Coordinates of C-alpha atoms in Angstrom, one line a residue:
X1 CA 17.4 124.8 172.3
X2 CA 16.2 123.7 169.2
X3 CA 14.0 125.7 166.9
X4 CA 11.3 123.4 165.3
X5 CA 11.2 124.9 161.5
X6 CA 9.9 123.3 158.0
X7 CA 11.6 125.3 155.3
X8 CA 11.0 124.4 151.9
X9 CA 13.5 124.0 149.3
X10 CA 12.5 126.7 147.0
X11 CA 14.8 129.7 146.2
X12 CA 14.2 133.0 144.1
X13 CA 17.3 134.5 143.2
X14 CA 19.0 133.0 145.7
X15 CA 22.8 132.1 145.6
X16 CA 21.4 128.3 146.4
X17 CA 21.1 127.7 142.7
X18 CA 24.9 126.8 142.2
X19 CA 24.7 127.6 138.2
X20 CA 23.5 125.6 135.2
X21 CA 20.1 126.3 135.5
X22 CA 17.1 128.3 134.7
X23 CA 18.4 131.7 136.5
X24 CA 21.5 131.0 133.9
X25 CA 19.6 130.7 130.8
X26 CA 17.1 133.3 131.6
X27 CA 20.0 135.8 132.4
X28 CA 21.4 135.3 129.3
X29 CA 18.4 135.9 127.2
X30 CA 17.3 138.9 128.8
X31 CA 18.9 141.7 126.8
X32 CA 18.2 145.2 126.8
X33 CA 20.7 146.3 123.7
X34 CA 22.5 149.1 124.1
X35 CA 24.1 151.1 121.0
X36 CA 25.0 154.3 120.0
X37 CA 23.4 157.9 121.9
X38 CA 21.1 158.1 119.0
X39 CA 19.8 154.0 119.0
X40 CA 19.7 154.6 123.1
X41 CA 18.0 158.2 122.5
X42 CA 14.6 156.6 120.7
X43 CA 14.7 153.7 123.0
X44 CA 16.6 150.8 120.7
X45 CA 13.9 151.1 118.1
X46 CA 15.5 150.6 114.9
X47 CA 14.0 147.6 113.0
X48 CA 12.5 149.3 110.2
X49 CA 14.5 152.4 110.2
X50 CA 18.4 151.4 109.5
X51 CA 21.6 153.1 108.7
X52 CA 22.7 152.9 112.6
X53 CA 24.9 151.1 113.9
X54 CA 22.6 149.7 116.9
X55 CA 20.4 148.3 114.6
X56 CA 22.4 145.2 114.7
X57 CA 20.7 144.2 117.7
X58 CA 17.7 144.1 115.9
X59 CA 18.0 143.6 112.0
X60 CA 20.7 143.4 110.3
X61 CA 19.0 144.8 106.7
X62 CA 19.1 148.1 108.3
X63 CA 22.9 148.7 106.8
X64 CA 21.1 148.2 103.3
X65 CA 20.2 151.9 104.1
X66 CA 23.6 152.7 104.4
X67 CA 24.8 154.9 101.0
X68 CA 27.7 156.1 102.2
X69 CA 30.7 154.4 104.4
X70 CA 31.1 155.5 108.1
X71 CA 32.6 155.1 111.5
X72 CA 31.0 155.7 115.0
X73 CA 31.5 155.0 118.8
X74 CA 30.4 156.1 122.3
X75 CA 31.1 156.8 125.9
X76 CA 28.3 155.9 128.2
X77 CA 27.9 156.5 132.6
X78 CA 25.7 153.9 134.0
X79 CA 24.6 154.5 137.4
X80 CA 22.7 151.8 138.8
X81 CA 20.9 152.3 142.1
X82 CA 18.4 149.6 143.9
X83 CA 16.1 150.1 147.0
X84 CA 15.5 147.4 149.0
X85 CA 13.0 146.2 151.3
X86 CA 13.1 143.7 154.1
X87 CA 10.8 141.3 155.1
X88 CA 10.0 138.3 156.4
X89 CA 7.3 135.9 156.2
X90 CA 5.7 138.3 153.8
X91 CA 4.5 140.8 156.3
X92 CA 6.6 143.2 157.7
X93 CA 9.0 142.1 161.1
X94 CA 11.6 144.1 161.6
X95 CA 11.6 145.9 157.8
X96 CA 14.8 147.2 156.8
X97 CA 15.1 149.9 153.6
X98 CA 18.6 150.8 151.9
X99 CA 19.8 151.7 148.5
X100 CA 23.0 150.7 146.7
X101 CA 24.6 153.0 143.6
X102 CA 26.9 152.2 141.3
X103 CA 28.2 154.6 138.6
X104 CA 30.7 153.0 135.8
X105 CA 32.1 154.6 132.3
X106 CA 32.5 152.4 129.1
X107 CA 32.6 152.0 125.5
X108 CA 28.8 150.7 124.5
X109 CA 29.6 150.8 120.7
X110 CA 32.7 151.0 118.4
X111 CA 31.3 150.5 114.3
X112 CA 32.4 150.4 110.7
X113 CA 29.8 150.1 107.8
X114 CA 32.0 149.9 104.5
X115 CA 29.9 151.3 101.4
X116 CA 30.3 149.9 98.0
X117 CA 28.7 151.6 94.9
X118 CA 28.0 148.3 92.6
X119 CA 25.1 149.8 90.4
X120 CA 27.3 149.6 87.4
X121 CA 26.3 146.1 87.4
X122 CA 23.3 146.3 86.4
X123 CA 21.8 143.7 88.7
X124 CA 19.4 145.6 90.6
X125 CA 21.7 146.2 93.6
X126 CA 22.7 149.3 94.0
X127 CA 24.5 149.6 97.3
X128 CA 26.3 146.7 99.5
X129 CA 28.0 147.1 103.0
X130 CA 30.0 145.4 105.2
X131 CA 29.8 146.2 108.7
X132 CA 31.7 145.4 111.9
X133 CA 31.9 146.5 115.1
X134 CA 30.7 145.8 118.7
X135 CA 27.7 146.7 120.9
X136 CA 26.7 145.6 124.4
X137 CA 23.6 143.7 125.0
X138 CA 23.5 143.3 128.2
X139 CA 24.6 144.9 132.0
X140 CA 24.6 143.0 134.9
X141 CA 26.2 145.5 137.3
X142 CA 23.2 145.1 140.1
X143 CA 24.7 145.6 143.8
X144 CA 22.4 145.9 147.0
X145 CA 22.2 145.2 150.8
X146 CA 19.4 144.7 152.9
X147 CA 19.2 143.9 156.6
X148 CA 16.1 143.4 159.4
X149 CA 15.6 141.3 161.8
X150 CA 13.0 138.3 161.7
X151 CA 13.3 134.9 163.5
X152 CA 14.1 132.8 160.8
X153 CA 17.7 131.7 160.1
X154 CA 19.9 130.7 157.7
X155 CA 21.2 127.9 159.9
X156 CA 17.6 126.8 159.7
X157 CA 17.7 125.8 156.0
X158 CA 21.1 124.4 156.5
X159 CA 20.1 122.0 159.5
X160 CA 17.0 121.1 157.5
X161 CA 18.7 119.9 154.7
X162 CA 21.2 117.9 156.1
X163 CA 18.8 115.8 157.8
X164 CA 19.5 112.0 157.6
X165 CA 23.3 112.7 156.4
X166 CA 25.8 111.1 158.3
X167 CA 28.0 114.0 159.6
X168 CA 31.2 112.6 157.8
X169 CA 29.3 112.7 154.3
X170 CA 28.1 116.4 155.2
X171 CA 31.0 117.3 152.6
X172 CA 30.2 115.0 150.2
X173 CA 26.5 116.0 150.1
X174 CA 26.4 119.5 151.4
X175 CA 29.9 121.6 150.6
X176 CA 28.3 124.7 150.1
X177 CA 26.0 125.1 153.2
X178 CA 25.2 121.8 155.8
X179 CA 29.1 121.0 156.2
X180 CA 30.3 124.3 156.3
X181 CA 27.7 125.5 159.4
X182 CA 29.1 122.1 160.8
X183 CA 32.3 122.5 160.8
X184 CA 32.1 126.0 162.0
X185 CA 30.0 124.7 165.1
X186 CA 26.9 126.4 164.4
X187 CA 24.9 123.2 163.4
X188 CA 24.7 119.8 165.6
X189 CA 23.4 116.1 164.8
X190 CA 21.5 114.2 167.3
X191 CA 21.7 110.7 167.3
X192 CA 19.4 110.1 164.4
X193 CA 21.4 112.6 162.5
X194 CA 18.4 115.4 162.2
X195 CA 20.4 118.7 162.9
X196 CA 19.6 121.8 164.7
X197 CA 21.2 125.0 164.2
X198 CA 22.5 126.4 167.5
X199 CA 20.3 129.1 168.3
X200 CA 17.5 129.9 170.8
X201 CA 14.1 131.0 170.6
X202 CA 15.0 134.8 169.9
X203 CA 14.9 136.6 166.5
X204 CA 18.1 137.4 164.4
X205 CA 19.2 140.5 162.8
X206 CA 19.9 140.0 159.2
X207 CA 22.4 141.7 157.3
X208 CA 23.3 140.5 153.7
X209 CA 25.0 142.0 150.7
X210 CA 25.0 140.9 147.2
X211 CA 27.4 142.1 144.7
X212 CA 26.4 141.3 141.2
X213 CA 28.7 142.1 138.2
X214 CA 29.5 142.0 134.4
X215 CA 27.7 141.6 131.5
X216 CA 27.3 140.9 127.4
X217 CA 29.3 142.4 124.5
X218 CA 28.5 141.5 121.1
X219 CA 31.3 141.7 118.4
X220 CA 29.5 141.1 114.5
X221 CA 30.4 141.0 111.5
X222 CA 27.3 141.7 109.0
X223 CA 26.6 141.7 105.0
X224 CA 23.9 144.1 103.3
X225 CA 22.6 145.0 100.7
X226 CA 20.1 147.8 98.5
X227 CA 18.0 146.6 96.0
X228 CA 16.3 149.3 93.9
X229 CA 16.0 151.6 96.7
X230 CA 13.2 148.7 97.8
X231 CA 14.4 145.9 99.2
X232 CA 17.1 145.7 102.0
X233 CA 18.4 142.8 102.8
X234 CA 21.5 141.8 105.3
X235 CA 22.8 139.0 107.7
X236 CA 25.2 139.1 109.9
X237 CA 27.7 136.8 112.1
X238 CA 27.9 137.4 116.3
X239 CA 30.4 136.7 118.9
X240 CA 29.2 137.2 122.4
X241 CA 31.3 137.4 125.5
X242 CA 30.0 136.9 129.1
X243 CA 31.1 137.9 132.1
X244 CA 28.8 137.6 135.7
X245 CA 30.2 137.3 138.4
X246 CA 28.1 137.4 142.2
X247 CA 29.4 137.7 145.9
X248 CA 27.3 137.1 148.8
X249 CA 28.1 138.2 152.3
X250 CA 25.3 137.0 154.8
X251 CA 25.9 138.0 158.5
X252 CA 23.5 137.2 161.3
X253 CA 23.5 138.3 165.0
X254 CA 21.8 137.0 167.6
X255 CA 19.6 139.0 169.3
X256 CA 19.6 136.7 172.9
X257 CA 22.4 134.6 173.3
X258 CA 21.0 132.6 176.4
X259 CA 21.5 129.1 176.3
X260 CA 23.8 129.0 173.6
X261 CA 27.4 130.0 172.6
X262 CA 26.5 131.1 169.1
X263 CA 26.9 134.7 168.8
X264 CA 27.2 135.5 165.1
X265 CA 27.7 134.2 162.0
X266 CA 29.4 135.2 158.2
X267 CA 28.7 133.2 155.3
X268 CA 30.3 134.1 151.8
X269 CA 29.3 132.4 148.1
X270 CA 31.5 133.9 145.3
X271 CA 30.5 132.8 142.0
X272 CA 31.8 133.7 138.8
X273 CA 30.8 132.9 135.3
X274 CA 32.7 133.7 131.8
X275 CA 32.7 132.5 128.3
X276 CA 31.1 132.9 125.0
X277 CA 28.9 132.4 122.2
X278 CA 27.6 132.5 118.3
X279 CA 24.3 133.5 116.9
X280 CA 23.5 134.6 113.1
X281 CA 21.2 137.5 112.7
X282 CA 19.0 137.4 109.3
X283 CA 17.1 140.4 108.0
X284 CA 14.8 142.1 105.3
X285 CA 13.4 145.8 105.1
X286 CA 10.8 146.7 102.6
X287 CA 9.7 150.1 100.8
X288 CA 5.8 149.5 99.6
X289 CA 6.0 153.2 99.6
X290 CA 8.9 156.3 100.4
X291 CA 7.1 157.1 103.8
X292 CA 6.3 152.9 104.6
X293 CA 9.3 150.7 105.7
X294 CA 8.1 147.4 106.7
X295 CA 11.2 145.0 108.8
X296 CA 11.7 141.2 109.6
X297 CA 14.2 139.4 111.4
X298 CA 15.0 136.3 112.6
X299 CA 18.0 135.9 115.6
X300 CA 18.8 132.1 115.9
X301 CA 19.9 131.1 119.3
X302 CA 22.9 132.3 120.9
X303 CA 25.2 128.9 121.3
X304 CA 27.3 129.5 124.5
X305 CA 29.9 128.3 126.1
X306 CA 30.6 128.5 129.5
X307 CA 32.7 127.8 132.5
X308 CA 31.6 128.6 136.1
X309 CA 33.8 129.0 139.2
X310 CA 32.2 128.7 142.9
X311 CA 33.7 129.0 146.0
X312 CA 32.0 129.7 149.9
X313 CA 33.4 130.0 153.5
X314 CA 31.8 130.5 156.7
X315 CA 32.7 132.0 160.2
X316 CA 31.5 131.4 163.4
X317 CA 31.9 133.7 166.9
X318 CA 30.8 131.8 169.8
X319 CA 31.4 132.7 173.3
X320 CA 34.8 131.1 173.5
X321 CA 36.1 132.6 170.2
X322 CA 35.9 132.5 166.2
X323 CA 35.5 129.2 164.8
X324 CA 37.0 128.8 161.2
X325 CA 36.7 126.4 158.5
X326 CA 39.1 124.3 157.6
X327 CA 40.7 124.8 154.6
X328 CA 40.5 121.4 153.4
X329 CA 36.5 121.5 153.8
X330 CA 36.3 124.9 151.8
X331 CA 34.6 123.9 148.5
X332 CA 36.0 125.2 145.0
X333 CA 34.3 124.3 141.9
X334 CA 35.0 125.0 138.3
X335 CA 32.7 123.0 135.5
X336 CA 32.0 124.1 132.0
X337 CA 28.9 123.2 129.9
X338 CA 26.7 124.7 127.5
X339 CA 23.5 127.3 127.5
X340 CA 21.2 127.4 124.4
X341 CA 19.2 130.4 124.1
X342 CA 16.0 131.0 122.4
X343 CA 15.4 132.5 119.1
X344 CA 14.0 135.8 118.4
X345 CA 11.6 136.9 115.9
X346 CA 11.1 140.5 115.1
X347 CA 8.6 142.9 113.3
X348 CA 8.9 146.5 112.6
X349 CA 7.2 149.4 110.8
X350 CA 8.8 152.8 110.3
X351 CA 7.3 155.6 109.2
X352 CA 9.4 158.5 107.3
X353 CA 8.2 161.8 107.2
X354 CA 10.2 163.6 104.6
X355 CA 13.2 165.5 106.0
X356 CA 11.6 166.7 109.1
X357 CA 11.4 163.3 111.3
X358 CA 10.5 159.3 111.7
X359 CA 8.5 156.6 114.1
X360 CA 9.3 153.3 114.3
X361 CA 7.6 150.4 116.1
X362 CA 9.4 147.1 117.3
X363 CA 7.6 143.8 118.6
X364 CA 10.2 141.3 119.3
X365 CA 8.8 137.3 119.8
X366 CA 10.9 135.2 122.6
X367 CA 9.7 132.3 124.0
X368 CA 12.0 131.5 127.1
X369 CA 10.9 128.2 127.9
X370 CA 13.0 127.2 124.6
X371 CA 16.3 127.8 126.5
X372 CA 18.2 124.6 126.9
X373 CA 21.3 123.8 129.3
X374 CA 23.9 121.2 128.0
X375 CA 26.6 119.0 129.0
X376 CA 29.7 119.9 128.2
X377 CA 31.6 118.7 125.0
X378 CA 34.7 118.9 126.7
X379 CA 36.2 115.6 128.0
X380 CA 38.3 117.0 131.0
X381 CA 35.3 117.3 132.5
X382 CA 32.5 115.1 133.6
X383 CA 29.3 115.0 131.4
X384 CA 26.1 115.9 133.2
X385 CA 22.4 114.9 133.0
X386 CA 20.6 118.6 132.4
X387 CA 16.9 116.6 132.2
X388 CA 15.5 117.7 135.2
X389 CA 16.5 121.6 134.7
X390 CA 15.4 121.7 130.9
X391 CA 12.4 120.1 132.5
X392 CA 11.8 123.5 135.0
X393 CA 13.0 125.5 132.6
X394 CA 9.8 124.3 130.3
X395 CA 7.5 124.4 132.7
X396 CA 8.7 127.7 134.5
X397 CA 9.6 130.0 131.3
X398 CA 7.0 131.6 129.1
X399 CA 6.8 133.9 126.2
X400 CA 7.1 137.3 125.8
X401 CA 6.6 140.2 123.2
X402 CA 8.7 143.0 123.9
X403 CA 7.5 146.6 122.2
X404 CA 10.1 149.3 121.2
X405 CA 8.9 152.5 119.8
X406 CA 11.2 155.3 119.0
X407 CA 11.1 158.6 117.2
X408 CA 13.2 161.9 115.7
X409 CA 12.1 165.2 114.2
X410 CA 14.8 167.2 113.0
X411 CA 14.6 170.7 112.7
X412 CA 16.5 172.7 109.9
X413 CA 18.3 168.9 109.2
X414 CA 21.1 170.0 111.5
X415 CA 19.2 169.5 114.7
X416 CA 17.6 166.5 116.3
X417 CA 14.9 165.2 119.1
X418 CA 14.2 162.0 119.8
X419 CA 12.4 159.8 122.4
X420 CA 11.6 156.3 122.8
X421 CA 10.2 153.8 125.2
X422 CA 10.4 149.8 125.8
X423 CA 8.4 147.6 127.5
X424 CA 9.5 144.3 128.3
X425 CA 7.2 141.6 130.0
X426 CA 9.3 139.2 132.6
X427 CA 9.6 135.4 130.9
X428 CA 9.5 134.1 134.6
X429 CA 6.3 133.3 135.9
X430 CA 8.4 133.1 139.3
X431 CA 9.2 136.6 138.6
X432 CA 6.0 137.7 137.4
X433 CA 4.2 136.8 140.7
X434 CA 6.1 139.2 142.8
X435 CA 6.2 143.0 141.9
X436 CA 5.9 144.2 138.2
X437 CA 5.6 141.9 136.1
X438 CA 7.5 143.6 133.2
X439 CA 10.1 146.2 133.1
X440 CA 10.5 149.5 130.5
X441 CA 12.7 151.5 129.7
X442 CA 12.1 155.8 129.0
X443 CA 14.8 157.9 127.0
X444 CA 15.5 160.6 125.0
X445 CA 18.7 162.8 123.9
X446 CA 19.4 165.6 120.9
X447 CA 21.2 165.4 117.6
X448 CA 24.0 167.9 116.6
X449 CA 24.8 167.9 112.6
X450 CA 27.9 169.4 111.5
X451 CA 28.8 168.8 107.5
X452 CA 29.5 165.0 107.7
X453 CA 30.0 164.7 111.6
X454 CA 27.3 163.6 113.9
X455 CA 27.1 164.3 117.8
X456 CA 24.7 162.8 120.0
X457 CA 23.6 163.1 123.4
X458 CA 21.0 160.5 125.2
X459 CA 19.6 159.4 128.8
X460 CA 18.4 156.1 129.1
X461 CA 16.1 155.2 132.3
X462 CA 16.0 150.9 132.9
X463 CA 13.4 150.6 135.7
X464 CA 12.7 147.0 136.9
X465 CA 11.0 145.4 140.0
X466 CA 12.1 142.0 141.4
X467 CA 11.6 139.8 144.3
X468 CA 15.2 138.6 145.7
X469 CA 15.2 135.3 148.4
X470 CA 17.9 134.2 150.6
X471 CA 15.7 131.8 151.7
X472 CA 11.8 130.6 151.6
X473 CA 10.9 132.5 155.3
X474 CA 13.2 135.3 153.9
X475 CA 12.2 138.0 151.3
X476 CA 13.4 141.6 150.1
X477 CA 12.0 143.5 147.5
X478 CA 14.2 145.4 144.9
X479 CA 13.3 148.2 143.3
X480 CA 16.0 148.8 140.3
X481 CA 16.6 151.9 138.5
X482 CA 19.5 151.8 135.8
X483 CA 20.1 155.3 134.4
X484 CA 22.1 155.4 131.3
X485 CA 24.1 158.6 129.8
X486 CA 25.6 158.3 126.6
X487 CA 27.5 160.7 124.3
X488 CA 28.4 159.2 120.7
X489 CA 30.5 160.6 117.5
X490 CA 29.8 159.4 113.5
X491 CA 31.5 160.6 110.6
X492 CA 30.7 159.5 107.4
X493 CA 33.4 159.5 104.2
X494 CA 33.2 158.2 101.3
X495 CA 34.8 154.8 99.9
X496 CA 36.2 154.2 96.7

């Protein structure tokens, strides 16, 4: 029996969108640096403020208030864990809720700052650095299963797009989803070549898990200076290195098998993305007056290079047995091309309260509609036409101002409190029409001074809303909370 359903072609989040495209670009500009326990602790905000090694992320005159050399890094626990929430249709059929936790250790931070003492000069500078290390910038560890029943199918969407395709093209045209439902018998041409997917009139239980890993670490090299104890100034040189990587495990199950010999179905997509890129970081911090700091920076765009691998397989049981693919219909894909993403403009005003404590304030400017996809410049592989998705990405990506604000009170100057909080609006309007339409971030830790050694302790909460779609008829909504623990060391020398 065939099941007479109009599915449009519109996906949100969905593993339909094969790469190079606005999901990519908009993954890769949504960053939520993460630095030392102290930078974490009063919630990344740093512009202003300086002599940390997180400020990096943010501006790279903040080593100008570096006076003497040092050398930091961290440990960090992430545990990720995301609630989901079956429907269909939009109202509730068979609704489904489940959580997913993940819990992984890492190095966040490793840093150097390098202290010269060139007032002898004369010149009006009295301190420069140089600064290396590496931060990360961004975590894409986001696992989570859902499953429900609803009548919709996945065969559905595959049957409707392969309409008018000749079944011996379905390859050539559909290797991802149309052939591989053919070939596995749960999808049939009639004589005009409009396909049905063979299934009945009854619902089907849904059960799909999506495994999403990886993320961004940033390895720079930056320059600073101290002019009169009024003017910082620095710039700095970043190497970013990408790693995502997604699995997706559909299943369905029929819930009346009359009629038909279709009795369940597996679909996998494995996708996998690595590379890297270069962006230069410029940066100035003013003193009007001791308790005023004033900050400016300007990121250029990250230039990255990429190269995606994509594979997918499907299973079929049916009353006679399991029907396979065969291996010479299995798609594998690898392509490389290019991802622009936007600049970043930043402002920042710190206020220093003698020895006992500090504010400071971040608003960060992004405009992600100036993200770009581009062919590849390397000729072992094909050059593509990226028109129509710089075209969506336009249209679909807005602005966004992202506020940091973040402060510490010491107490006897060996003993520290800090707290911070981020808000950052979604650049999606896709994903600003379902949930919360911005995400923020809550932390705080404490500060242990010990002659010239530093320990730090901080907890970092990520919380985030989004709106994940296998397909149109098909919708789950995540709820994601990405708690962040972090313990860090400095000890600053000095360098002759």
């Amino acid at each position: 029996m065939t099941r007479k359903i109009i599915l449009a072609s519109v996906f949100t989040g969905a593993f339909f969108a094969f790469g190079q495209n606005e999901i990519d670009v908009y993954r890769l500009s949504n960053t939520f640096v993460q630095g030392s326990a102290r930078f974490d602790a009063m919630g990344g905000s740093f512009g202003a403020l300086g002599a940390e090694s997180g400020c990096i992320g943010i501006n790279p005159a903040g080593f100008g208030r570096s006076s003497v050399s040092s050398f930091s890094f961290g440990l960090i626990g992430t545990s990720v864990k995301t609630t989901s929430h079956f429907r269909g249709n939009g109202e509730p059929v068979s609704m489904g809720t489940s959580s997913m936790d993940a819990f992984k250790m890492r190095v966040p931070n490793l840093a150097g700052t390098v202290v010269s003492d060139v007032s002898s000069g004369n010149s009006g500078l009295i301190y420069t650095q140089i600064s290396f290390g590496m931060n990360r910038v961004a975590n894409f560890d986001n696992s989570f299963n859902y499953s429900g029943q609803q009548f919709e199918s996945l065969l559905d969407v595959f049957a409707n797009g392969a309409t008018g395709i000749d079944p011996s093209l379905l390859y050539d045209y559909q290797p991802y989803t149309a052939s591989l439902a053919y070939q596995a018998y749960a999808i049939d041409p009639d004589a005009n070549n409009n396909y049905f997917a063979r299934l009945n009139s009854g619902d089907m239980i849904h059960n799909r898990t999506v495994l999403n890993r990886g993320g961004i670490n940033e390895f720079y090299v930056g320059l600073s200076a101290n002019y009169l104890d009024k003017i910082y100034f620095g710039a700095s040189f970043s190497y970013n290195t990408v790693n995502f990587s997604e699995s997706v495990i559909h299943k369905e199950t029929l819930t009346d098998t009359s009629g038909v010999s279709l009795r369940s179905f597996v679909y996998q997509y494995d996708y996998n993305t690595k590379g890297g890129g270069m962006n230069v970081k410029l940066g100035a911090i003013f003193l009007p007056v001791d308790f005023l700091r004033l900050g400016v920076a300007i990121h250029t765009p990250t230039f990255y290079q990429l190269t995606d691998e994509s594979t997918a397989n499907m299973q079929a049981l049916h009353s006679d047995g399991m029907y396979n693919v065969d291996p010479s219909f299995i798609p594998i894909d690898k392509y490389k091309y290019r991802i622009w993403t936007p600049a970043k403009f930043v402002g920042s005003l710190g206020l220093v309260f003698g020895d006992n404590g500090c504010l400071n304030v971040d608003l960060e400017y992004l405009n992600y509609g100036w993200g770009r996809v581009k062919t590849t410049n390397d000729e072992a592989y094909a050059a593509a036409d990226f028109s129509n998705e710089n075209k969506v990405i336009k249209a679909q990506m807005v602005d966004a101002l992202n506020i940091r604000v973040g402060g510490e009170w010491a107490i006897n100057n060996m003993f520290f409190i800090r707290g911070g909080y981020g808000y950052y609006p979604k650049g999606d309007t896709l994903a600003r029409s379902y949930g919360k339409n911005y995400s923020q971030t809550i932390s705080g830790g404490l500060g242990f001074r010990i002659n010239r050694v530093y320990i730090d302790l901080s907890v970092r909460y990520l919380m985030s809303s989004s709106v994940y779609k296998a397909f149109y008829e098909s919708r789950t909504d995540l709820d994601i909370v990405n708690t962040t623990f972090n313990i860090g060391m400095q000890y600053k020398f000095d360098y002759k």
